[in-house]
């Protein structure tokens, strides 16, 4: 195979494995485009919400970063969006400019107040997806801010968490796998919620992380988990996903992608220059695979998604990619089936998701027959950014059910 052909396949692979991408022809001059990007970055509030920071060490020593939004407490947006958070409690701010969601109060707020001062508040833990970070939950965070105790954390090698230190066995560094991410989540849970009910919300890889937690710590799930949301995720068979390409082409690409990513991961500066040079092509790819209706997405939101994905180094992309080929957690879902019949479980998918197609959400729901399945029309993989109002309403319903499920006996 020629290098030109390999580079073509690699270009497509980077987009698809980063959970977002394909071709959208744009004609804006590069310098004007850069000015427009800077203007969108400055004007949009996306990713600026911060909470009380903390870190916890994973089993291999990797420092995992999290933030906590306590009930009634807020944190000022950081002056430097790439810098550390400010944890000083302040008066609740108004919804950020451009916020299109709706605060899920009403019945949810009444249920929270009814718990009384003696009962530990429910802790809602948000697990983000591959090539993203905790800021992808911006709209959900804005809606729930101050209403529930919420934790947002960055998976290893993503966001503000430390680059994974790896586990060395017989002088061989083992690759990242989903089971390790499940143990990372357990470390975070032990640090942020040593007692009280927990509601777990996972998008894409974050949903897989929750499955891995359940498989390895079923007793914890049985004792502590009061609700689960699987958002645009999969229990396995990701090798069958074609991302809209012909199946034969995808089979060829899958054979070369791991090697190509390893090569690209060894030359991050070269990849960074290539992404800058691709400009409009890369933006078009992000929009194509992130959103079900790319033309209807606010430009600021689309730019935010692009920034999130571009912030993940290509060597991290390469390090995590093999895990999705191995991912098979259908048996892990049986843990949730073995719990109380009325444990609230939400399975939320996007009708036009080509990264974790709606059929994968439907399969999860078929394995969890008591789960509530919701497929949002015209939504893509980043439905939490594309249709925040609908996602927030579904999460509010889940939280209300979870609070009733785990209410202390009177």
CSV table of N, CA, C and O in Angstrom, one decimal, residues 146-191:
chain,number,residue,atom,x,y,z
A,146,UNK,N,-26.0,23.8,41.6
A,146,UNK,CA,-26.6,24.2,42.8
A,146,UNK,C,-27.8,23.5,43.2
A,146,UNK,O,-28.3,23.5,44.4
A,147,UNK,N,-28.4,22.7,42.3
A,147,UNK,CA,-29.6,21.9,42.6
A,147,UNK,C,-29.3,20.5,43.2
A,147,UNK,O,-30.0,20.0,44.1
A,148,UNK,N,-28.2,19.9,42.7
A,148,UNK,CA,-27.8,18.6,43.2
A,148,UNK,C,-26.3,18.6,43.4
A,148,UNK,O,-25.6,19.5,42.9
A,149,UNK,N,-25.8,17.7,44.2
A,149,UNK,CA,-24.4,17.6,44.4
A,149,UNK,C,-23.9,16.8,43.1
A,149,UNK,O,-24.2,15.6,42.9
A,150,UNK,N,-23.0,17.4,42.3
A,150,UNK,CA,-22.6,16.9,41.1
A,150,UNK,C,-21.1,16.8,41.0
A,150,UNK,O,-20.4,17.8,41.5
A,151,UNK,N,-20.5,15.7,40.4
A,151,UNK,CA,-19.1,15.6,40.3
A,151,UNK,C,-18.8,15.4,38.8
A,151,UNK,O,-19.4,14.6,38.1
A,152,UNK,N,-17.8,16.1,38.3
A,152,UNK,CA,-17.4,16.0,36.9
A,152,UNK,C,-15.9,15.7,37.0
A,152,UNK,O,-15.1,16.3,37.7
A,153,UNK,N,-15.5,14.6,36.3
A,153,UNK,CA,-14.1,14.2,36.4
A,153,UNK,C,-13.5,14.0,35.0
A,153,UNK,O,-14.3,13.7,34.0
A,154,UNK,N,-12.2,14.1,34.9
A,154,UNK,CA,-11.5,13.9,33.6
A,154,UNK,C,-10.9,12.5,33.6
A,154,UNK,O,-10.1,12.1,34.5
A,155,UNK,N,-11.2,11.7,32.6
A,155,UNK,CA,-10.6,10.4,32.5
A,155,UNK,C,-9.1,10.5,32.3
A,155,UNK,O,-8.6,11.5,31.9
A,156,UNK,N,-8.4,9.5,32.7
A,156,UNK,CA,-6.9,9.5,32.6
A,156,UNK,C,-6.5,10.0,31.2
A,156,UNK,O,-7.1,9.6,30.2
A,157,UNK,N,-5.4,10.8,31.2
A,157,UNK,CA,-4.9,11.3,29.9
A,157,UNK,C,-5.8,12.3,29.2
A,157,UNK,O,-5.4,12.7,28.1
A,158,UNK,N,-6.9,12.6,29.8
A,158,UNK,CA,-7.8,13.6,29.2
A,158,UNK,C,-8.0,14.8,30.1
A,158,UNK,O,-7.8,14.7,31.3
A,159,UNK,N,-8.3,16.0,29.5
A,159,UNK,CA,-8.5,17.2,30.3
A,159,UNK,C,-7.4,17.5,31.3
A,159,UNK,O,-6.2,17.5,30.9
A,160,UNK,N,-7.7,17.7,32.5
A,160,UNK,CA,-6.7,18.1,33.5
A,160,UNK,C,-6.2,16.9,34.3
A,160,UNK,O,-5.4,17.1,35.2
A,161,UNK,N,-6.6,15.7,34.0
A,161,UNK,CA,-6.1,14.6,34.7
A,161,UNK,C,-4.7,14.3,34.1
A,161,UNK,O,-4.3,14.7,33.0
A,162,UNK,N,-3.9,13.6,34.9
A,162,UNK,CA,-2.5,13.3,34.5
A,162,UNK,C,-2.5,12.3,33.4
A,162,UNK,O,-3.3,11.5,33.3
A,163,UNK,N,-1.5,12.4,32.6
A,163,UNK,CA,-1.2,11.4,31.6
A,163,UNK,C,-1.0,10.0,32.3
A,163,UNK,O,-0.3,9.9,33.2
A,164,UNK,N,-1.7,9.0,31.8
A,164,UNK,CA,-1.7,7.7,32.5
A,164,UNK,C,-0.3,7.2,32.6
A,164,UNK,O,0.5,7.2,31.6
A,165,UNK,N,0.1,6.8,33.8
A,165,UNK,CA,1.5,6.3,34.0
A,165,UNK,C,1.7,4.9,33.5
A,165,UNK,O,2.8,4.5,33.3
A,166,UNK,N,0.6,4.2,33.3
A,166,UNK,CA,0.7,2.8,32.8
A,166,UNK,C,1.0,1.8,33.9
A,166,UNK,O,1.5,2.2,35.0
A,167,UNK,N,0.7,0.6,33.6
A,167,UNK,CA,1.0,-0.5,34.5
A,167,UNK,C,2.1,-1.4,33.9
A,167,UNK,O,1.9,-1.9,32.8
A,168,UNK,N,3.2,-1.5,34.5
A,168,UNK,CA,4.3,-2.3,34.0
A,168,UNK,C,4.3,-3.7,34.6
A,168,UNK,O,4.4,-3.9,35.8
A,169,UNK,N,4.2,-4.7,33.7
A,169,UNK,CA,4.2,-6.1,34.1
A,169,UNK,C,5.3,-6.8,33.2
A,169,UNK,O,5.2,-6.8,32.0
A,170,UNK,N,6.3,-7.3,33.9
A,170,UNK,CA,7.3,-8.0,33.2
A,170,UNK,C,8.0,-7.1,32.1
A,170,UNK,O,8.3,-7.5,31.0
A,171,UNK,N,8.2,-5.8,32.5
A,171,UNK,CA,8.8,-4.8,31.7
A,171,UNK,C,8.0,-4.5,30.4
A,171,UNK,O,8.5,-4.0,29.4
A,172,UNK,N,6.7,-4.9,30.4
A,172,UNK,CA,5.9,-4.5,29.3
A,172,UNK,C,4.7,-3.7,29.7
A,172,UNK,O,4.0,-4.0,30.7
A,173,UNK,N,4.6,-2.5,29.1
A,173,UNK,CA,3.5,-1.6,29.6
A,173,UNK,C,2.2,-2.0,28.9
A,173,UNK,O,2.1,-2.1,27.7
A,174,UNK,N,1.3,-2.4,29.8
A,174,UNK,CA,0.0,-2.8,29.2
A,174,UNK,C,-0.8,-1.6,28.7
A,174,UNK,O,-0.8,-0.5,29.2
A,175,UNK,N,-1.5,-1.9,27.6
A,175,UNK,CA,-2.3,-0.8,27.0
A,175,UNK,C,-3.5,-0.4,27.9
A,175,UNK,O,-3.9,-1.2,28.7
A,176,UNK,N,-4.1,0.7,27.6
A,176,UNK,CA,-5.3,1.1,28.4
A,176,UNK,C,-6.4,0.2,28.0
A,176,UNK,O,-6.6,-0.2,26.8
A,177,UNK,N,-7.2,-0.2,29.0
A,177,UNK,CA,-8.4,-1.0,28.7
A,177,UNK,C,-9.5,-0.4,29.5
A,177,UNK,O,-9.3,0.3,30.4
A,178,UNK,N,-10.7,-0.8,29.1
A,178,UNK,CA,-11.9,-0.3,29.8
A,178,UNK,C,-12.0,-0.7,31.2
A,178,UNK,O,-12.5,0.1,32.1
A,179,UNK,N,-11.5,-1.9,31.6
A,179,UNK,CA,-11.5,-2.3,33.0
A,179,UNK,C,-10.7,-1.4,33.8
A,179,UNK,O,-11.1,-1.1,35.0
A,180,UNK,N,-9.6,-0.9,33.4
A,180,UNK,CA,-8.8,0.1,34.1
A,180,UNK,C,-9.6,1.3,34.4
A,180,UNK,O,-9.5,1.9,35.4
A,181,UNK,N,-10.3,1.8,33.4
A,181,UNK,CA,-11.1,3.0,33.5
A,181,UNK,C,-12.2,2.8,34.6
A,181,UNK,O,-12.6,3.7,35.3
A,182,UNK,N,-12.8,1.6,34.6
A,182,UNK,CA,-13.7,1.3,35.7
A,182,UNK,C,-13.1,1.4,37.1
A,182,UNK,O,-13.8,1.9,38.0
A,183,UNK,N,-11.9,0.9,37.2
A,183,UNK,CA,-11.2,1.1,38.5
A,183,UNK,C,-10.9,2.5,38.8
A,183,UNK,O,-10.9,3.0,40.0
A,184,UNK,N,-10.6,3.3,37.8
A,184,UNK,CA,-10.4,4.7,38.0
A,184,UNK,C,-11.6,5.4,38.5
A,184,UNK,O,-11.6,6.2,39.5
A,185,UNK,N,-12.8,5.0,38.0
A,185,UNK,CA,-14.0,5.6,38.4
A,185,UNK,C,-14.3,5.2,39.9
A,185,UNK,O,-14.7,6.0,40.7
A,186,UNK,N,-13.9,4.0,40.3
A,186,UNK,CA,-14.1,3.6,41.7
A,186,UNK,C,-13.2,4.4,42.6
A,186,UNK,O,-13.7,4.8,43.7
A,187,UNK,N,-12.0,4.7,42.2
A,187,UNK,CA,-11.2,5.6,43.0
A,187,UNK,C,-11.8,7.0,43.2
A,187,UNK,O,-11.7,7.6,44.2
A,188,UNK,N,-12.4,7.5,42.1
A,188,UNK,CA,-13.0,8.8,42.2
A,188,UNK,C,-14.2,8.8,43.1
A,188,UNK,O,-14.4,9.6,43.9
A,189,UNK,N,-15.0,7.7,43.0
A,189,UNK,CA,-16.2,7.6,43.8
A,189,UNK,C,-15.8,7.5,45.3
A,189,UNK,O,-16.5,8.1,46.1
A,190,UNK,N,-14.8,6.8,45.6
A,190,UNK,CA,-14.4,6.6,47.0
A,190,UNK,C,-13.9,8.0,47.5
A,190,UNK,O,-14.1,8.3,48.7
A,191,UNK,N,-13.4,8.8,46.7
A,191,UNK,CA,-12.9,10.1,47.1
A,191,UNK,C,-14.0,11.1,47.3
A,191,UNK,O,-14.0,11.9,48.2
